[in-house]
PDB file of N, CA and C in Angstrom:
ATOM      1  N   MET M   1      -4.908   3.220   9.948  1.00 81.00           N
ATOM      2  CA  MET M   1      -5.169   2.270  11.238  1.00 81.00           C
ATOM      3  C   MET M   1      -3.778   1.902  11.793  1.00 81.00           C
ATOM      4  N   SER M   2      -3.624   1.857  13.114  1.00 93.00           N
ATOM      5  CA  SER M   2      -2.282   2.051  13.904  1.00 93.00           C
ATOM      6  C   SER M   2      -1.712   0.589  13.388  1.00 93.00           C
ATOM      7  N   LEU M   3      -0.516  -0.122  14.081  1.00 94.00           N
ATOM      8  CA  LEU M   3       0.006  -1.092  13.630  1.00 94.00           C
ATOM      9  C   LEU M   3      -0.420  -1.877  14.804  1.00 94.00           C
ATOM     10  N   ASN M   4      -0.781  -1.517  15.934  1.00 94.00           N
ATOM     11  CA  ASN M   4      -1.312  -2.291  17.018  1.00 94.00           C
ATOM     12  C   ASN M   4      -2.581  -2.578  16.998  1.00 94.00           C
ATOM     13  N   GLN M   5      -3.358  -1.676  16.258  1.00 96.00           N
ATOM     14  CA  GLN M   5      -4.970  -2.265  15.480  1.00 96.00           C
ATOM     15  C   GLN M   5      -4.994  -3.316  14.441  1.00 96.00           C
ATOM     16  N   LEU M   6      -3.925  -3.037  13.535  1.00 96.00           N
ATOM     17  CA  LEU M   6      -3.531  -4.275  12.720  1.00 96.00           C
ATOM     18  C   LEU M   6      -3.440  -5.633  13.073  1.00 96.00           C
ATOM     19  N   ILE M   7      -2.493  -5.319  14.242  1.00 96.00           N
ATOM     20  CA  ILE M   7      -2.170  -6.353  14.929  1.00 96.00           C
ATOM     21  C   ILE M   7      -3.511  -7.478  15.739  1.00 96.00           C
ATOM     22  N   GLU M   8      -4.235  -6.365  16.400  1.00 96.00           N
ATOM     23  CA  GLU M   8      -5.640  -6.895  17.043  1.00 96.00           C
ATOM     24  C   GLU M   8      -6.392  -7.519  16.072  1.00 96.00           C
ATOM     25  N   ASN M   9      -6.607  -6.933  14.853  1.00 97.00           N
ATOM     26  CA  ASN M   9      -7.554  -7.426  13.862  1.00 97.00           C
ATOM     27  C   ASN M   9      -6.648  -8.490  13.288  1.00 97.00           C
ATOM     28  N   CYS M  10      -5.761  -8.627  13.366  1.00 97.00           N
ATOM     29  CA  CYS M  10      -4.942 -10.016  12.398  1.00 97.00           C
ATOM     30  C   CYS M  10      -5.468 -11.176  13.709  1.00 97.00           C
ATOM     31  N   LYS M  11      -5.322 -10.792  15.065  1.00 96.00           N
ATOM     32  CA  LYS M  11      -5.783 -11.808  15.991  1.00 96.00           C
ATOM     33  C   LYS M  11      -7.076 -12.151  16.140  1.00 96.00           C
ATOM     34  N   ARG M  12      -7.939 -11.395  15.494  1.00 96.00           N
ATOM     35  CA  ARG M  12      -9.410 -11.863  14.984  1.00 96.00           C
ATOM     36  C   ARG M  12      -9.651 -12.717  13.915  1.00 96.00           C
ATOM     37  N   ASN M  13      -8.187 -12.878  12.786  1.00 95.00           N
ATOM     38  CA  ASN M  13      -8.414 -13.656  11.806  1.00 95.00           C
ATOM     39  C   ASN M  13      -9.076 -12.880  10.713  1.00 95.00           C
ATOM     40  N   ASP M  14      -8.747 -11.414  10.830  1.00 97.00           N
ATOM     41  CA  ASP M  14      -9.463 -10.374   9.760  1.00 97.00           C
ATOM     42  C   ASP M  14      -8.418 -10.472   8.439  1.00 97.00           C
ATOM     43  N   THR M  15      -9.016 -11.143   7.507  1.00 96.00           N
ATOM     44  CA  THR M  15      -8.054 -11.224   6.457  1.00 96.00           C
ATOM     45  C   THR M  15      -7.809  -9.986   5.621  1.00 96.00           C
ATOM     46  N   LYS M  16      -8.399  -8.754   5.459  1.00 97.00           N
ATOM     47  CA  LYS M  16      -7.991  -7.450   5.072  1.00 97.00           C
ATOM     48  C   LYS M  16      -6.888  -7.147   6.186  1.00 97.00           C
ATOM     49  N   ALA M  17      -6.816  -7.468   7.204  1.00 97.00           N
ATOM     50  CA  ALA M  17      -5.579  -6.795   8.057  1.00 97.00           C
ATOM     51  C   ALA M  17      -4.288  -7.705   7.914  1.00 97.00           C
ATOM     52  N   GLN M  18      -4.701  -8.763   7.862  1.00 97.00           N
ATOM     53  CA  GLN M  18      -3.313  -9.696   7.384  1.00 97.00           C
ATOM     54  C   GLN M  18      -2.977  -9.146   6.280  1.00 97.00           C
ATOM     55  N   GLY M  19      -3.550  -8.969   5.077  1.00 97.00           N
ATOM     56  CA  GLY M  19      -3.228  -8.341   3.839  1.00 97.00           C
ATOM     57  C   GLY M  19      -2.435  -6.853   4.054  1.00 97.00           C
ATOM     58  N   GLU M  20      -3.109  -6.185   5.014  1.00 97.00           N
ATOM     59  CA  GLU M  20      -2.535  -4.848   5.220  1.00 97.00           C
ATOM     60  C   GLU M  20      -0.942  -5.117   5.768  1.00 97.00           C
ATOM     61  N   LEU M  21      -0.968  -6.088   6.847  1.00 97.00           N
ATOM     62  CA  LEU M  21       0.403  -6.499   7.494  1.00 97.00           C
ATOM     63  C   LEU M  21       1.518  -7.173   6.452  1.00 97.00           C
ATOM     64  N   TYR M  22       1.075  -7.843   5.916  1.00 97.00           N
ATOM     65  CA  TYR M  22       1.636  -8.600   4.488  1.00 97.00           C
ATOM     66  C   TYR M  22       2.386  -7.359   3.690  1.00 97.00           C
ATOM     67  N   LYS M  23       1.553  -6.486   3.330  1.00 97.00           N
ATOM     68  CA  LYS M  23       2.037  -5.155   2.406  1.00 97.00           C
ATOM     69  C   LYS M  23       2.998  -4.359   3.277  1.00 97.00           C
ATOM     70  N   LEU M  24       2.891  -4.627   4.502  1.00 97.00           N
ATOM     71  CA  LEU M  24       3.790  -3.448   5.409  1.00 97.00           C
ATOM     72  C   LEU M  24       5.007  -3.968   5.567  1.00 97.00           C
ATOM     73  N   PHE M  25       5.260  -5.251   5.522  1.00 97.00           N
ATOM     74  CA  PHE M  25       6.220  -5.899   6.060  1.00 97.00           C
ATOM     75  C   PHE M  25       7.016  -6.947   5.059  1.00 97.00           C
ATOM     76  N   ALA M  26       6.548  -7.182   4.046  1.00 98.00           N
ATOM     77  CA  ALA M  26       6.606  -8.057   2.959  1.00 98.00           C
ATOM     78  C   ALA M  26       7.922  -8.055   2.541  1.00 98.00           C
ATOM     79  N   SER M  27       8.262  -6.499   1.846  1.00 97.00           N
ATOM     80  CA  SER M  27       9.504  -6.307   1.112  1.00 97.00           C
ATOM     81  C   SER M  27      10.470  -6.495   2.054  1.00 97.00           C
ATOM     82  N   LYS M  28      10.657  -6.175   3.173  1.00 97.00           N
ATOM     83  CA  LYS M  28      11.525  -6.172   4.276  1.00 97.00           C
ATOM     84  C   LYS M  28      12.214  -7.476   4.813  1.00 97.00           C
ATOM     85  N   LEU M  29      10.862  -8.050   4.784  1.00 98.00           N
ATOM     86  CA  LEU M  29      11.251  -9.790   5.179  1.00 98.00           C
ATOM     87  C   LEU M  29      11.713 -10.601   4.044  1.00 98.00           C
ATOM     88  N   PHE M  30      11.385 -10.022   3.019  1.00 98.00           N
ATOM     89  CA  PHE M  30      11.986 -10.904   1.497  1.00 98.00           C
ATOM     90  C   PHE M  30      13.207 -10.608   1.297  1.00 98.00           C
ATOM     91  N   SER M  31      13.687  -9.240   1.791  1.00 97.00           N
ATOM     92  CA  SER M  31      15.141  -9.000   1.557  1.00 97.00           C
ATOM     93  C   SER M  31      16.001 -10.037   2.537  1.00 97.00           C
ATOM     94  N   LEU M  32      15.319  -9.978   3.684  1.00 97.00           N
ATOM     95  CA  LEU M  32      16.096 -10.766   4.814  1.00 97.00           C
ATOM     96  C   LEU M  32      16.177 -12.181   4.139  1.00 97.00           C
ATOM     97  N   CYS M  33      15.248 -13.051   3.676  1.00 97.00           N
ATOM     98  CA  CYS M  33      14.809 -14.014   2.842  1.00 97.00           C
ATOM     99  C   CYS M  33      16.018 -14.433   2.270  1.00 97.00           C
ATOM    100  N   LEU M  34      16.105 -13.530   1.272  1.00 97.00           N
ATOM    101  CA  LEU M  34      17.052 -13.564   0.224  1.00 97.00           C
ATOM    102  C   LEU M  34      18.690 -13.703   0.651  1.00 97.00           C
ATOM    103  N   LYS M  35      18.900 -13.051   2.048  1.00 97.00           N
ATOM    104  CA  LYS M  35      20.202 -13.365   2.578  1.00 97.00           C
ATOM    105  C   LYS M  35      20.366 -14.925   2.944  1.00 97.00           C
ATOM    106  N   TYR M  36      19.401 -15.278   3.234  1.00 96.00           N
ATOM    107  CA  TYR M  36      19.674 -16.513   3.872  1.00 96.00           C
ATOM    108  C   TYR M  36      19.487 -17.785   2.895  1.00 96.00           C
ATOM    109  N   SER M  37      18.817 -17.331   1.594  1.00 96.00           N
ATOM    110  CA  SER M  37      18.482 -18.561   0.871  1.00 96.00           C
ATOM    111  C   SER M  37      19.279 -18.522  -0.422  1.00 96.00           C
ATOM    112  N   ARG M  38      19.194 -19.725  -1.089  1.00 96.00           N
ATOM    113  CA  ARG M  38      20.176 -19.997  -2.141  1.00 96.00           C
ATOM    114  C   ARG M  38      19.979 -19.361  -3.592  1.00 96.00           C
ATOM    115  N   ASN M  39      18.371 -19.185  -3.795  1.00 97.00           N
ATOM    116  CA  ASN M  39      17.826 -18.548  -4.805  1.00 97.00           C
ATOM    117  C   ASN M  39      16.697 -17.497  -4.621  1.00 97.00           C
ATOM    118  N   HIS M  40      16.068 -16.931  -5.745  1.00 97.00           N
ATOM    119  CA  HIS M  40      14.997 -16.330  -5.392  1.00 97.00           C
ATOM    120  C   HIS M  40      13.662 -17.107  -5.100  1.00 97.00           C
ATOM    121  N   ALA M  41      13.446 -18.248  -5.682  1.00 98.00           N
ATOM    122  CA  ALA M  41      12.500 -19.162  -5.466  1.00 98.00           C
ATOM    123  C   ALA M  41      12.192 -19.678  -3.952  1.00 98.00           C
ATOM    124  N   GLU M  42      13.565 -19.938  -3.510  1.00 98.00           N
ATOM    125  CA  GLU M  42      13.613 -20.573  -2.112  1.00 98.00           C
ATOM    126  C   GLU M  42      13.208 -19.508  -1.402  1.00 98.00           C
ATOM    127  N   ALA M  43      13.691 -18.209  -1.597  1.00 98.00           N
ATOM    128  CA  ALA M  43      13.505 -17.078  -0.648  1.00 98.00           C
ATOM    129  C   ALA M  43      11.673 -16.560  -0.881  1.00 98.00           C
ATOM    130  N   GLU M  44      11.119 -16.826  -1.753  1.00 98.00           N
ATOM    131  CA  GLU M  44       9.909 -16.692  -1.661  1.00 98.00           C
ATOM    132  C   GLU M  44       9.345 -17.573  -0.860  1.00 98.00           C
ATOM    133  N   ASP M  45       9.626 -19.128  -1.046  1.00 98.00           N
ATOM    134  CA  ASP M  45       8.938 -20.072  -0.302  1.00 98.00           C
ATOM    135  C   ASP M  45       9.142 -19.519   1.410  1.00 98.00           C
ATOM    136  N   ASN M  46      10.523 -18.936   1.738  1.00 98.00           N
ATOM    137  CA  ASN M  46      10.587 -19.132   3.045  1.00 98.00           C
ATOM    138  C   ASN M  46       9.785 -17.661   3.578  1.00 98.00           C
ATOM    139  N   LEU M  47       9.293 -16.667   2.200  1.00 98.00           N
ATOM    140  CA  LEU M  47       8.658 -15.656   2.983  1.00 98.00           C
ATOM    141  C   LEU M  47       7.174 -15.865   3.305  1.00 98.00           C
ATOM    142  N   GLN M  48       6.897 -17.153   2.242  1.00 98.00           N
ATOM    143  CA  GLN M  48       5.536 -17.616   2.750  1.00 98.00           C
ATOM    144  C   GLN M  48       5.406 -18.297   3.925  1.00 98.00           C
ATOM    145  N   ASP M  49       6.337 -18.912   4.352  1.00 98.00           N
ATOM    146  CA  ASP M  49       6.281 -19.677   5.521  1.00 98.00           C
ATOM    147  C   ASP M  49       6.603 -18.994   6.685  1.00 98.00           C
ATOM    148  N   ALA M  50       7.129 -18.029   6.526  1.00 97.00           N
ATOM    149  CA  ALA M  50       7.294 -16.818   7.844  1.00 97.00           C
ATOM    150  C   ALA M  50       5.914 -16.402   7.983  1.00 97.00           C
ATOM    151  N   PHE M  51       5.112 -16.120   6.868  1.00 98.00           N
ATOM    152  CA  PHE M  51       3.793 -15.092   7.115  1.00 98.00           C
ATOM    153  C   PHE M  51       2.903 -16.454   7.868  1.00 98.00           C
ATOM    154  N   LEU M  52       2.937 -17.639   7.313  1.00 97.00           N
ATOM    155  CA  LEU M  52       2.126 -18.564   8.114  1.00 97.00           C
ATOM    156  C   LEU M  52       2.435 -18.597   9.316  1.00 97.00           C
ATOM    157  N   THR M  53       3.720 -18.554   9.558  1.00 97.00           N
ATOM    158  CA  THR M  53       4.081 -18.915  11.059  1.00 97.00           C
ATOM    159  C   THR M  53       3.588 -17.771  11.876  1.00 97.00           C
ATOM    160  N   ILE M  54       3.655 -16.630  11.248  1.00 97.00           N
ATOM    161  CA  ILE M  54       3.386 -15.265  11.868  1.00 97.00           C
ATOM    162  C   ILE M  54       1.903 -15.189  12.178  1.00 97.00           C
ATOM    163  N   PHE M  55       0.977 -15.691  11.121  1.00 97.00           N
ATOM    164  CA  PHE M  55      -0.278 -15.899  11.257  1.00 97.00           C
ATOM    165  C   PHE M  55      -0.886 -16.593  12.556  1.00 97.00           C
ATOM    166  N   ASN M  56      -0.302 -17.608  12.473  1.00 96.00           N
ATOM    167  CA  ASN M  56      -0.504 -19.196  13.155  1.00 96.00           C
ATOM    168  C   ASN M  56      -0.197 -18.564  14.511  1.00 96.00           C
ATOM    169  N   LYS M  57       0.647 -17.842  14.756  1.00 97.00           N
ATOM    170  CA  LYS M  57       1.207 -17.754  16.209  1.00 97.00           C
ATOM    171  C   LYS M  57       1.151 -16.162  16.518  1.00 97.00           C
ATOM    172  N   ILE M  58       0.241 -15.470  15.914  1.00 97.00           N
ATOM    173  CA  ILE M  58       0.061 -13.918  16.537  1.00 97.00           C
ATOM    174  C   ILE M  58      -0.732 -13.652  17.708  1.00 97.00           C
ATOM    175  N   GLU M  59      -1.163 -15.065  18.107  1.00 95.00           N
ATOM    176  CA  GLU M  59      -1.783 -14.677  19.483  1.00 95.00           C
ATOM    177  C   GLU M  59      -0.858 -14.399  20.649  1.00 95.00           C
ATOM    178  N   GLN M  60       0.008 -14.937  20.247  1.00 95.00           N
ATOM    179  CA  GLN M  60       1.385 -15.087  21.474  1.00 95.00           C
ATOM    180  C   GLN M  60       1.915 -13.869  21.372  1.00 95.00           C
ATOM    181  N   TYR M  61       1.624 -13.108  20.338  1.00 93.00           N
ATOM    182  CA  TYR M  61       2.274 -11.699  20.619  1.00 93.00           C
ATOM    183  C   TYR M  61       1.957 -10.392  21.620  1.00 93.00           C
ATOM    184  N   LYS M  62       2.701 -10.040  22.523  1.00 88.00           N
ATOM    185  CA  LYS M  62       2.412  -9.261  23.344  1.00 88.00           C
ATOM    186  C   LYS M  62       2.751  -7.747  23.242  1.00 88.00           C
ATOM    187  N   GLY M  63       3.000  -7.394  22.101  1.00 81.00           N
ATOM    188  CA  GLY M  63       3.325  -6.179  22.124  1.00 81.00           C
ATOM    189  C   GLY M  63       4.825  -5.337  22.348  1.00 81.00           C
ATOM    190  N   LYS M  64       5.690  -6.469  22.441  1.00 77.00           N
ATOM    191  CA  LYS M  64       7.429  -6.067  22.920  1.00 77.00           C
ATOM    192  C   LYS M  64       8.060  -6.133  21.570  1.00 77.00           C
TER     193      LYS M  64
END
């Protein structure tokens, strides 16, 4: 499945698509969270918060 199709499915609240999107980007985003966090646990919390924000605001994504 292409990234664009995955995003469209996430916009429809498809939990399977959300899981796939998480698998694709979690490791990269987690390394970024580690860079800006004081410890591993805080980075995990920040990662979780980031994905909640992504999924709550994915309707705003215009493909740019």
